[in-house]
mmCIF file of N, CA and C in Angstrom:
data_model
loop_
_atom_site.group_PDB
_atom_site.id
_atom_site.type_symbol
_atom_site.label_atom_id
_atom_site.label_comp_id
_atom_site.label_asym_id
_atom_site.label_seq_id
_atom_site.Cartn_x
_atom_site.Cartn_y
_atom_site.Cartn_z
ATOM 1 N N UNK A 1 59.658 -24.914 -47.293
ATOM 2 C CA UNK A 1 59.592 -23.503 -46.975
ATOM 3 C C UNK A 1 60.310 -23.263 -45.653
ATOM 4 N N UNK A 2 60.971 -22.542 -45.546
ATOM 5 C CA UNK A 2 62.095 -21.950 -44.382
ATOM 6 C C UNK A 2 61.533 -20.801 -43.801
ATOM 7 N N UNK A 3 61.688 -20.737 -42.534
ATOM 8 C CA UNK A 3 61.016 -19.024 -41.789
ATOM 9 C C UNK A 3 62.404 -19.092 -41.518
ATOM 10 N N UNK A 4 62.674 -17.369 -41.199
ATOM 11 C CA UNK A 4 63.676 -17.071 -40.871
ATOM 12 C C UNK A 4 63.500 -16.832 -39.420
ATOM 13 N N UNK A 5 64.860 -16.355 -38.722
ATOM 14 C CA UNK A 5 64.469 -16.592 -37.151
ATOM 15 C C UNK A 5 64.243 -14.762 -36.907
ATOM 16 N N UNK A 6 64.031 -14.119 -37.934
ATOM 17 C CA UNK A 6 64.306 -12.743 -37.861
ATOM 18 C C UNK A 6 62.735 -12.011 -37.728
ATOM 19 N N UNK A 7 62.124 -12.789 -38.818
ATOM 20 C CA UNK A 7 61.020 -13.272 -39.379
ATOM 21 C C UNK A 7 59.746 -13.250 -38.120
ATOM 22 N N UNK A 8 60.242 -14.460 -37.441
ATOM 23 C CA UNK A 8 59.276 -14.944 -36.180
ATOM 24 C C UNK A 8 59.870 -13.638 -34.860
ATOM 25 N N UNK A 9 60.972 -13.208 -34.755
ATOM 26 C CA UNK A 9 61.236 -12.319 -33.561
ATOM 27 C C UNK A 9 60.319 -11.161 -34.131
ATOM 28 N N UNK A 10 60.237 -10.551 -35.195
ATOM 29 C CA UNK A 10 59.266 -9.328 -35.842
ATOM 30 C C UNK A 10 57.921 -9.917 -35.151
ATOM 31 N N UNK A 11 57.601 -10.991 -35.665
ATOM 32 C CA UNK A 11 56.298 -11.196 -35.487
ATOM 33 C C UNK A 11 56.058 -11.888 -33.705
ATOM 34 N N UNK A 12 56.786 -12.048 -32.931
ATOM 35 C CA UNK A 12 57.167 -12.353 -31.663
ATOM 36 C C UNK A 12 56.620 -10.476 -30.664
ATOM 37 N N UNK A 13 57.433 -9.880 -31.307
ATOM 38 C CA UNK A 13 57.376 -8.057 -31.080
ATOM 39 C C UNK A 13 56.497 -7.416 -31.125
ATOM 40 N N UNK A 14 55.337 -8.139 -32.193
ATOM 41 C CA UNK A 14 54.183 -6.943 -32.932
ATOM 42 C C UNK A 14 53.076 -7.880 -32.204
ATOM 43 N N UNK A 15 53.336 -9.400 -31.337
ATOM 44 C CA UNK A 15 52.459 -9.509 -30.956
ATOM 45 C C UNK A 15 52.560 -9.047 -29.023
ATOM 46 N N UNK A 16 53.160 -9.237 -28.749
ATOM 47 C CA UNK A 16 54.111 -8.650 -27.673
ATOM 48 C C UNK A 16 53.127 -6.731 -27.213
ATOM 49 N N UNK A 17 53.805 -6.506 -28.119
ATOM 50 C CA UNK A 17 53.028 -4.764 -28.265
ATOM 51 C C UNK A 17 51.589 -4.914 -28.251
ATOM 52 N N UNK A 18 50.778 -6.093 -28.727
ATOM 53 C CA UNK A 18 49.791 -5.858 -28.365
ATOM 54 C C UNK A 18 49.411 -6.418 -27.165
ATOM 55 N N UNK A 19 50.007 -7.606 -26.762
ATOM 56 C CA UNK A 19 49.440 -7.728 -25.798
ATOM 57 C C UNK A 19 50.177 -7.323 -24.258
ATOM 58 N N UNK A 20 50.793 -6.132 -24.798
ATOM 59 C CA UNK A 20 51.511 -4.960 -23.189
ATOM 60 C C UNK A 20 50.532 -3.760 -23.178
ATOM 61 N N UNK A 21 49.677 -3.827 -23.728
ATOM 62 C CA UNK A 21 47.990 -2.939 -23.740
ATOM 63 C C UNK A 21 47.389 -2.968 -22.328
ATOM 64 N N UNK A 22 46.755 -2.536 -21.533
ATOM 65 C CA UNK A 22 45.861 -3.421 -20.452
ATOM 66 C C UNK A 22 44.400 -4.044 -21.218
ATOM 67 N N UNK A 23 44.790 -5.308 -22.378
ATOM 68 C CA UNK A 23 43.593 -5.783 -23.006
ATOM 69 C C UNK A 23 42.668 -6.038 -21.612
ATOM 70 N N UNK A 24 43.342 -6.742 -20.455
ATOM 71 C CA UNK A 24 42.569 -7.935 -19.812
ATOM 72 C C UNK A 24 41.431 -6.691 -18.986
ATOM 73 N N UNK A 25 41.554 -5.539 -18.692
ATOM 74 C CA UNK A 25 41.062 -4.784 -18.284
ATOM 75 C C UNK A 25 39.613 -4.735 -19.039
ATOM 76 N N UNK A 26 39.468 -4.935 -20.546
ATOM 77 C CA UNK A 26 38.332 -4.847 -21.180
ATOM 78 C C UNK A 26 38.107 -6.345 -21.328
ATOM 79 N N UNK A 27 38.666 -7.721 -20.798
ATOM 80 C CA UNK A 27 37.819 -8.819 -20.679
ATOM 81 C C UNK A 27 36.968 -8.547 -19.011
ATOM 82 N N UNK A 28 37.456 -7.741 -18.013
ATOM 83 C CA UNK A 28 37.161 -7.667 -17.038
ATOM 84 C C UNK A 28 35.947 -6.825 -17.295
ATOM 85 N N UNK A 29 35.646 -5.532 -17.805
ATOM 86 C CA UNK A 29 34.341 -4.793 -18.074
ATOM 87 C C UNK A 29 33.859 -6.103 -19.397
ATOM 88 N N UNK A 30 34.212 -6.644 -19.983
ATOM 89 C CA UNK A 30 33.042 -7.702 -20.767
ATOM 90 C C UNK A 30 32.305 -8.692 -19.558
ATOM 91 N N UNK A 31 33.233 -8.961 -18.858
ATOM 92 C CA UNK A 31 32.210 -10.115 -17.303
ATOM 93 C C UNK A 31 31.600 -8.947 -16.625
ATOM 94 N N UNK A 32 31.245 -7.578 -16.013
ATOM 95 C CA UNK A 32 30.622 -6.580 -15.405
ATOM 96 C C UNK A 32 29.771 -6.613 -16.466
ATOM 97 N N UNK A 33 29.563 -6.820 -17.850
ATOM 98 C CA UNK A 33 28.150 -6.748 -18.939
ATOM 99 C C UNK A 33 27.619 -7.758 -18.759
ATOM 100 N N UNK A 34 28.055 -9.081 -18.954
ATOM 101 C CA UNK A 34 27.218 -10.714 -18.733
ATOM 102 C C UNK A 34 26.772 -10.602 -17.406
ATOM 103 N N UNK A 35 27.380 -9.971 -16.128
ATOM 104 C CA UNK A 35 26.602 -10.115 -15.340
ATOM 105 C C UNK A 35 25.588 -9.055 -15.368
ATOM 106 N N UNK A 36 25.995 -8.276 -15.661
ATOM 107 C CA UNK A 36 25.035 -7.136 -15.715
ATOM 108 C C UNK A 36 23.311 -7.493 -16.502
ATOM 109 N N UNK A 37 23.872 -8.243 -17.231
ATOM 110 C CA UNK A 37 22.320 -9.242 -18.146
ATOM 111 C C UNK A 37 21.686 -10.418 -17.609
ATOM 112 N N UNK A 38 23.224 -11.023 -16.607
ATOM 113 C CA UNK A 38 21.765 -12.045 -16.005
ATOM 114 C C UNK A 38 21.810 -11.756 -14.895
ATOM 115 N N UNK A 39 21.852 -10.548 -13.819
ATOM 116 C CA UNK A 39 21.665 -10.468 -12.525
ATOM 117 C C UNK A 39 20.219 -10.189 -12.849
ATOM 118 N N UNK A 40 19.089 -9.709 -13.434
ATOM 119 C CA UNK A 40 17.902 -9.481 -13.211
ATOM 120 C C UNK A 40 17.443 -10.826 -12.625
ATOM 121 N N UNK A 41 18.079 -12.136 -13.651
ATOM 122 C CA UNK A 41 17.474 -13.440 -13.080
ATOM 123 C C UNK A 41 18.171 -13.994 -11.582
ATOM 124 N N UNK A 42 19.288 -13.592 -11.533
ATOM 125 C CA UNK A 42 20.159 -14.156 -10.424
ATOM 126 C C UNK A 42 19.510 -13.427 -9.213
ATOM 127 N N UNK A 43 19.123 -12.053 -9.233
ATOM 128 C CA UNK A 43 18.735 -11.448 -7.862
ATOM 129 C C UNK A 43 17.086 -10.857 -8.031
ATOM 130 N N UNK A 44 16.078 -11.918 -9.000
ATOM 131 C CA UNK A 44 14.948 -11.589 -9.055
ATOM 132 C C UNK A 44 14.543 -9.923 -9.095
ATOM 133 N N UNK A 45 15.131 -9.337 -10.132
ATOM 134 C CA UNK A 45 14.533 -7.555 -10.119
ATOM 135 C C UNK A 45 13.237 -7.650 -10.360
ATOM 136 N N UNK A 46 12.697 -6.562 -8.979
ATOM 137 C CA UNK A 46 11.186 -6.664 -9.034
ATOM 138 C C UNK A 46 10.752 -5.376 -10.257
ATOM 139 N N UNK A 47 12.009 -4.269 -9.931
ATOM 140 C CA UNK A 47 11.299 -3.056 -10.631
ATOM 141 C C UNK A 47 11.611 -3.294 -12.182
ATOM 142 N N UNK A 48 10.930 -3.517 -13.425
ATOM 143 C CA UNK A 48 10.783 -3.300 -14.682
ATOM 144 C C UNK A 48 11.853 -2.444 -15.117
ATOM 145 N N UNK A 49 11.968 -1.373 -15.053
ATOM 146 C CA UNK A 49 13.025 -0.097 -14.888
ATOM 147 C C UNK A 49 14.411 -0.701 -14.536
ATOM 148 N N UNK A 50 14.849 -1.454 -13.162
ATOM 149 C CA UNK A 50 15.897 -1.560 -12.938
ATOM 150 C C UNK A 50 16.127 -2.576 -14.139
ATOM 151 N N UNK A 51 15.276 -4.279 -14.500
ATOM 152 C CA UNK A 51 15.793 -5.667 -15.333
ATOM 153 C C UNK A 51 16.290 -4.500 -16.911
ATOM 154 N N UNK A 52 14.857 -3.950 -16.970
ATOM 155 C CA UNK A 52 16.011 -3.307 -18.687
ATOM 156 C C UNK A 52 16.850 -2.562 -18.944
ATOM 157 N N UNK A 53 16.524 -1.724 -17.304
ATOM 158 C CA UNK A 53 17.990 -1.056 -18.058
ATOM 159 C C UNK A 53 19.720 -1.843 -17.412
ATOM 160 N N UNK A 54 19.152 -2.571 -16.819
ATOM 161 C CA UNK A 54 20.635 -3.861 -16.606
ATOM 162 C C UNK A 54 20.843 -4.592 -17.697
ATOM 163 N N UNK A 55 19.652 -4.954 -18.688
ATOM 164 C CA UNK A 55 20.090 -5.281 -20.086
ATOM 165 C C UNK A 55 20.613 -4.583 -20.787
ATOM 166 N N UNK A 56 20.695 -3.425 -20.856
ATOM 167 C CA UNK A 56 20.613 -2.885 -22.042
ATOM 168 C C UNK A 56 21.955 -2.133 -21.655
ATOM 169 N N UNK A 57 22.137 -1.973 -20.829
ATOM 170 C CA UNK A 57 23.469 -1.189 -20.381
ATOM 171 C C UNK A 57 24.456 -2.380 -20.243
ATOM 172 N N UNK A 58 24.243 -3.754 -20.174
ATOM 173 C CA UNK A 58 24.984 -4.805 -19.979
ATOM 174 C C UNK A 58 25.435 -4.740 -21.613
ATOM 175 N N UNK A 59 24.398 -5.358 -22.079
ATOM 176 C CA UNK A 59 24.561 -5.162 -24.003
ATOM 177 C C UNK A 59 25.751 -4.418 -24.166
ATOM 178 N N UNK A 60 24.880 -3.266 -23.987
ATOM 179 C CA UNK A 60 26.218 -1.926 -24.598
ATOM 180 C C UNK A 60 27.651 -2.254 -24.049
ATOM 181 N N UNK A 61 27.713 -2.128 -22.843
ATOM 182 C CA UNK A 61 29.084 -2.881 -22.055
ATOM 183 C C UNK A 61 30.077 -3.788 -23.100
ATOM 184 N N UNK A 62 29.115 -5.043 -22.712
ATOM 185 C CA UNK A 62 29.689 -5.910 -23.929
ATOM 186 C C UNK A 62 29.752 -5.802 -25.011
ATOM 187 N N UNK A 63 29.587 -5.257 -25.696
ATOM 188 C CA UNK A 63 29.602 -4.308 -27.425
ATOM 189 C C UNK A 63 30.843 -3.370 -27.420
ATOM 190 N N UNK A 64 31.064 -2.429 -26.072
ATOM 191 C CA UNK A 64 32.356 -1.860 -25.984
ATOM 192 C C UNK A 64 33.111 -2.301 -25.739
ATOM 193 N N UNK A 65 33.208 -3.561 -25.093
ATOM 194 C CA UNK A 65 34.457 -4.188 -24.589
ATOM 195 C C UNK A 65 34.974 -4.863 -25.444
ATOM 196 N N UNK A 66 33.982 -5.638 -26.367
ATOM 197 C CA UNK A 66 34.126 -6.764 -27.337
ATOM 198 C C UNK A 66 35.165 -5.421 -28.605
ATOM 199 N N UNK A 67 34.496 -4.047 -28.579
ATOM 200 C CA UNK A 67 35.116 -3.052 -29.770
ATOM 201 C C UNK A 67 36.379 -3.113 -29.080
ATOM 202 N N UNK A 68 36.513 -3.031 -27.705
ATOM 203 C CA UNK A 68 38.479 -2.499 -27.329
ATOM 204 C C UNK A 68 39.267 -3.695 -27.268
ATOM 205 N N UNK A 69 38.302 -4.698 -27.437
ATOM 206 C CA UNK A 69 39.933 -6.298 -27.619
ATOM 207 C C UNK A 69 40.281 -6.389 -28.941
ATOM 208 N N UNK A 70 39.101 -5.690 -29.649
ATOM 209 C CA UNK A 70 39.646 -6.017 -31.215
ATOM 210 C C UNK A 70 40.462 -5.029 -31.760
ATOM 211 N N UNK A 71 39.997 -3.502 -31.131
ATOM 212 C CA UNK A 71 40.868 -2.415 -31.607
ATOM 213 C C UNK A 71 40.918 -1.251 -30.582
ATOM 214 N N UNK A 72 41.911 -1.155 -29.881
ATOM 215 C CA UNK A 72 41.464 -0.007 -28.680
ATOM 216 C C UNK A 72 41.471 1.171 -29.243
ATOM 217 N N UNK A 73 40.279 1.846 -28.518
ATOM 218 C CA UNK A 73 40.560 3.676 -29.032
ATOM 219 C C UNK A 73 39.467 4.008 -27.734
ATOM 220 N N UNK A 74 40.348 5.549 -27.645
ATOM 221 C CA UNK A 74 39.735 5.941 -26.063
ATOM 222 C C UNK A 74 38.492 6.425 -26.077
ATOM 223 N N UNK A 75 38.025 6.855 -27.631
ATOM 224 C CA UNK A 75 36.105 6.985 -27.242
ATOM 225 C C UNK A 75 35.022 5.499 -26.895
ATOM 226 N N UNK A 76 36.053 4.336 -26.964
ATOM 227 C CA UNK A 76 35.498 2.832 -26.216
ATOM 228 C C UNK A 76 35.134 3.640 -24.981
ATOM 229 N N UNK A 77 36.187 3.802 -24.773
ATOM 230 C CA UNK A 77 36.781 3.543 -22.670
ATOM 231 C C UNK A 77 35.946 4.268 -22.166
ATOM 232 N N UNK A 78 35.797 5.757 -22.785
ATOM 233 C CA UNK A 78 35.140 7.087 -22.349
ATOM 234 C C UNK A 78 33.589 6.685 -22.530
ATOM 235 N N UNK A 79 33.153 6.072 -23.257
ATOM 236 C CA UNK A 79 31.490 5.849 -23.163
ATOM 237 C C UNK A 79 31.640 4.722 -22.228
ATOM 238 N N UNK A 80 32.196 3.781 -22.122
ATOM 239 C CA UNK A 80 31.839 2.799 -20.763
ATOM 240 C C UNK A 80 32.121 3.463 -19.686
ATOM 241 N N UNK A 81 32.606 4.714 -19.614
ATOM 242 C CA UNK A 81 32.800 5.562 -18.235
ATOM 243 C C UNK A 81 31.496 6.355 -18.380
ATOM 244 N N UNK A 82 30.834 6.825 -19.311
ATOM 245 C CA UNK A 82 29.788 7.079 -19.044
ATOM 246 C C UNK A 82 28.586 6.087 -18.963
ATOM 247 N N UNK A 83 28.966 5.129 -19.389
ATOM 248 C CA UNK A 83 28.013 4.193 -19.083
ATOM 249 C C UNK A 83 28.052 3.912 -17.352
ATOM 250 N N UNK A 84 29.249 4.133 -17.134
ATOM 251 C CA UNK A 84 29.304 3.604 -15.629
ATOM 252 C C UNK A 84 29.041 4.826 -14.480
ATOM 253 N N UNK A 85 28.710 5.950 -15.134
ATOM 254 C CA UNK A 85 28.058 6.784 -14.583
ATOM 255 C C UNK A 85 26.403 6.785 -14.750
ATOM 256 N N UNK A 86 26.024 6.381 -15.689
ATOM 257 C CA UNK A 86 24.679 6.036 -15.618
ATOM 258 C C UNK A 86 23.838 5.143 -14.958
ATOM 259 N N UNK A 87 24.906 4.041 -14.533
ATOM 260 C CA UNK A 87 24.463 2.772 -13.739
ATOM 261 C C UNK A 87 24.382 3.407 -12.365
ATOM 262 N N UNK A 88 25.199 4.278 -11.940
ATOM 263 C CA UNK A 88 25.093 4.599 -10.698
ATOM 264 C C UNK A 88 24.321 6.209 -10.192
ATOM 265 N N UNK A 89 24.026 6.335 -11.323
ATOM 266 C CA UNK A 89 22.469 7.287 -10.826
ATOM 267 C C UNK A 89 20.638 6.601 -11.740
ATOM 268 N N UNK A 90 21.023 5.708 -12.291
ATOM 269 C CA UNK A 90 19.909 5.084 -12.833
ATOM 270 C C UNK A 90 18.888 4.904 -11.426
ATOM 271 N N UNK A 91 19.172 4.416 -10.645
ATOM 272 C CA UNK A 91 18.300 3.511 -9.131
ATOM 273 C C UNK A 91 17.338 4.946 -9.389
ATOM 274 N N UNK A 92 18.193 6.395 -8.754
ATOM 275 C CA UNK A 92 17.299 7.582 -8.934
ATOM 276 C C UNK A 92 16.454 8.119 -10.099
ATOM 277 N N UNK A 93 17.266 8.385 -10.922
ATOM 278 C CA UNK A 93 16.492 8.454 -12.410
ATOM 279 C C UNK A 93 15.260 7.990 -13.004
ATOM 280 N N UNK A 94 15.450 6.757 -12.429
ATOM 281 C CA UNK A 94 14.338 5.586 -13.213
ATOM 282 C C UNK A 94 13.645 5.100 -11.944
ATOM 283 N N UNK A 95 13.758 5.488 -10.741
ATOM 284 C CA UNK A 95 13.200 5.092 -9.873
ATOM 285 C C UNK A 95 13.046 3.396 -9.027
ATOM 286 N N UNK A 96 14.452 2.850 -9.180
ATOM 287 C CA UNK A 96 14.277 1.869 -8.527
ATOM 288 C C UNK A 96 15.233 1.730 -7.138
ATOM 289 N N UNK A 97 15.181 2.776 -6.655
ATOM 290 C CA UNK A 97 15.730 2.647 -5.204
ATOM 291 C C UNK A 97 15.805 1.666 -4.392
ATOM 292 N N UNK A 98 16.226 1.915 -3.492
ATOM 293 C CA UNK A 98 15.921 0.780 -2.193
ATOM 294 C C UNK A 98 15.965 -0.861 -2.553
ATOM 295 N N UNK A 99 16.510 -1.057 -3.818
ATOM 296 C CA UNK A 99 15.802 -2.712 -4.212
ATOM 297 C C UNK A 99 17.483 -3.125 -4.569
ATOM 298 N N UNK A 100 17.134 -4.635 -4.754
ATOM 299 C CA UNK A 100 18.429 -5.447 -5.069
ATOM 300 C C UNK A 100 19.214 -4.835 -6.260
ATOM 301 N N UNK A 101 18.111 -4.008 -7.479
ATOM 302 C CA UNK A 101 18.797 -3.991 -8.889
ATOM 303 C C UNK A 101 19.747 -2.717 -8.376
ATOM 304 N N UNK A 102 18.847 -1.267 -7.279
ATOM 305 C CA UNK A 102 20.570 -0.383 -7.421
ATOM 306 C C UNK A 102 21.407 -0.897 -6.920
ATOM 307 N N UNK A 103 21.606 -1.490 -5.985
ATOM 308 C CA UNK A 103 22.913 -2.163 -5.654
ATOM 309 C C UNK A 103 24.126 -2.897 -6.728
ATOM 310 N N UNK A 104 22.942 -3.605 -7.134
ATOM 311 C CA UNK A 104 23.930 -4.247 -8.532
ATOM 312 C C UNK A 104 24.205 -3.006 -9.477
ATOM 313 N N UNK A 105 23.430 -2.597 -9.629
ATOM 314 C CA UNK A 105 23.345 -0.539 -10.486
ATOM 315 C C UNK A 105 25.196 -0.375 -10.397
ATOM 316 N N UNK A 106 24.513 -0.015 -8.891
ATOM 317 C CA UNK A 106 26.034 1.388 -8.423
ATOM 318 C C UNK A 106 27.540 0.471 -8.480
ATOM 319 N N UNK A 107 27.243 -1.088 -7.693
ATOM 320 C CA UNK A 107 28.299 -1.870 -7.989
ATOM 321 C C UNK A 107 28.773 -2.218 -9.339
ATOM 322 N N UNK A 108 28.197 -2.472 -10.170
ATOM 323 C CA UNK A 108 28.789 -2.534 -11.400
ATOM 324 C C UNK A 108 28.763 -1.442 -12.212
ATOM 325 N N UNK A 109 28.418 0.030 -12.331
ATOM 326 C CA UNK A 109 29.054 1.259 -12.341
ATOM 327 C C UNK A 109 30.124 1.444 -11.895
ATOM 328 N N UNK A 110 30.304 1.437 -10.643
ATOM 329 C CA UNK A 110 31.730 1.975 -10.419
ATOM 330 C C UNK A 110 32.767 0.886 -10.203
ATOM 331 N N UNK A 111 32.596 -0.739 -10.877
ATOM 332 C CA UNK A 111 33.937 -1.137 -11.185
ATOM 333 C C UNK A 111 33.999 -0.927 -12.348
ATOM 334 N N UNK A 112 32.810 -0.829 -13.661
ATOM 335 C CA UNK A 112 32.728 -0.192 -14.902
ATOM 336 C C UNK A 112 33.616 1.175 -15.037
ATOM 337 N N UNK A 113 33.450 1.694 -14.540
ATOM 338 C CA UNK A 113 34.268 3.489 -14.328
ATOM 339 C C UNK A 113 35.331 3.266 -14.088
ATOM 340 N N UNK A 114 35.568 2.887 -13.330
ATOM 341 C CA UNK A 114 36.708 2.533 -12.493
ATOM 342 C C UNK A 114 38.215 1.662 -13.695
ATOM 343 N N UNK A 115 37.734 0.505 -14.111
ATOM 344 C CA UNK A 115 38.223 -0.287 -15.092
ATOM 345 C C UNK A 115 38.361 0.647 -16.109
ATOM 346 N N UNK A 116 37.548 0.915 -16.921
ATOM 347 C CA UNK A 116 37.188 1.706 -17.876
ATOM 348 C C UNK A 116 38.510 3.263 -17.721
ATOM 349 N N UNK A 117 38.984 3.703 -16.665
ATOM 350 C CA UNK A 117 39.519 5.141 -16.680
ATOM 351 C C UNK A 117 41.143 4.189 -15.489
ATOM 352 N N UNK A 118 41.066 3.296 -15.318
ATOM 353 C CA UNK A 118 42.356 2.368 -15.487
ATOM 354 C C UNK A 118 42.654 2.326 -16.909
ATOM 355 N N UNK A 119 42.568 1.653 -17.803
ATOM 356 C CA UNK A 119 42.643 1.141 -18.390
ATOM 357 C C UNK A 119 43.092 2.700 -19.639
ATOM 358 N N UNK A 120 42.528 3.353 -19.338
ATOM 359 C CA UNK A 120 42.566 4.890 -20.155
ATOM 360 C C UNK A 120 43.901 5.646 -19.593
ATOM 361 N N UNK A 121 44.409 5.396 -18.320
ATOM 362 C CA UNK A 121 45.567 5.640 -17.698
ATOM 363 C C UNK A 121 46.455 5.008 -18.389
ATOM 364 N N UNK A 122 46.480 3.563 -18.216
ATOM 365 C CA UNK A 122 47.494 2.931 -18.699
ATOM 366 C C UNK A 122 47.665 3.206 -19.783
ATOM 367 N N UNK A 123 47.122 3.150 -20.961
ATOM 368 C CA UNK A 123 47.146 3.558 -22.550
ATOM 369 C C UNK A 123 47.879 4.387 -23.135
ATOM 370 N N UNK A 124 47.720 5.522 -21.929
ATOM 371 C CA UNK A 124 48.523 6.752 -22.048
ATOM 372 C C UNK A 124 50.098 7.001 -20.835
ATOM 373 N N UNK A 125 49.941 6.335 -20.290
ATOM 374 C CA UNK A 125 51.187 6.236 -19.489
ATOM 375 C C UNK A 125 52.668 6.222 -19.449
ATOM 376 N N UNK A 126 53.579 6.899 -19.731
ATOM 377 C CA UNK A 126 54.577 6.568 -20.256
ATOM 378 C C UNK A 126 55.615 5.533 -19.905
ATOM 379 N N UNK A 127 55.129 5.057 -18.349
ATOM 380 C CA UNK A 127 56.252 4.814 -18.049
ATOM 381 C C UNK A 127 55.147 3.113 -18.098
ATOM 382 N N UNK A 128 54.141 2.722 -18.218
ATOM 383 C CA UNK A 128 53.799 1.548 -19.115
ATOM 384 C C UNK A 128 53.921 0.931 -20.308
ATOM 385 N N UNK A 129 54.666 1.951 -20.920
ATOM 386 C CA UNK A 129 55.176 1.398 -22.245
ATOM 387 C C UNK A 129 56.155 0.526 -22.463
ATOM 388 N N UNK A 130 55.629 -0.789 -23.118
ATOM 389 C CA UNK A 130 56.892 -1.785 -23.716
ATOM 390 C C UNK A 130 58.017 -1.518 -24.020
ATOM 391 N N UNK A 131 59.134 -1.852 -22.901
ATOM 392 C CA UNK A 131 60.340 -1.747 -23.314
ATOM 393 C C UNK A 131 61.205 -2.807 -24.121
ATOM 394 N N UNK A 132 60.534 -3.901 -23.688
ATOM 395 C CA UNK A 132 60.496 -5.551 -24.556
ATOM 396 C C UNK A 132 61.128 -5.750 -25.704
ATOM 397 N N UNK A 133 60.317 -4.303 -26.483
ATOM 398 C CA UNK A 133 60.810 -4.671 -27.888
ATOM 399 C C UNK A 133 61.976 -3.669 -28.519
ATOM 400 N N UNK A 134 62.228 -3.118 -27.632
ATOM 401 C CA UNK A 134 63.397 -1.903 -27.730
ATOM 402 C C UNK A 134 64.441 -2.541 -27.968
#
């Protein structure tokens, strides 16, 4: 069996295009979710309130991030931006102020947001677009 060399440059191109995406941006919000699940153990959360909802917002994290490496679409990006607005008024909301978990809260909110509405820039950017395969 023979490949052609025309063959492998097509398929050289279509992988190329995907990976001139900002994928690594959503492996970066997937590590802000793993930590986000074991900082309760890493920085002992005393308040109940802060450990679950660092799980559970970690979860989700990683559930969106894991959805935008496999297929990007901007209602991913836009709920981990609201997710990363929730991390950083949760401490108030739920009442765990003053303690180790808002810190980790607001810090991993707003590199969540932050990543998350990068990453929504680039997507749409024109002048980030693959010229590679032109």
């Amino acid at each position: 069996m023979r490949i052609h060399s025309h063959t492998l440059t097509a398929h050289k191109a279509d992988i190329l295009a995907v990976m001139s995406r900002p994928a690594a941006l959503d492996l970066y919000t997937l590590g802000c979710g793993l930590f986000l699940i074991g900082a309760p153990w890493l920085y002992g959360f005393a308040h109940t309130a802060g450990r679950v909802d660092a799980e559970l917002v970690g979860a989700a994290v990683i559930a969106l991030s894991i959805a935008g490496l496999v297929a990007f679409a901007d209602w991913e990006e836009w709920l981990k931006v609201a997710l990363g607005v929730w991390l950083i008024a949760a401490p108030w909301l739920l009442g765990f102020v003053h303690s180790s978990a808002m810190h980790v809260s607001i810090a991993i909110g707003i590199a969540v947001m932050f990543l998350s509405l990068l990453e929504l820039w680039l997507a749409h950017d024109p002048d980030f677009a693959d010229t590679t395969t032109t």
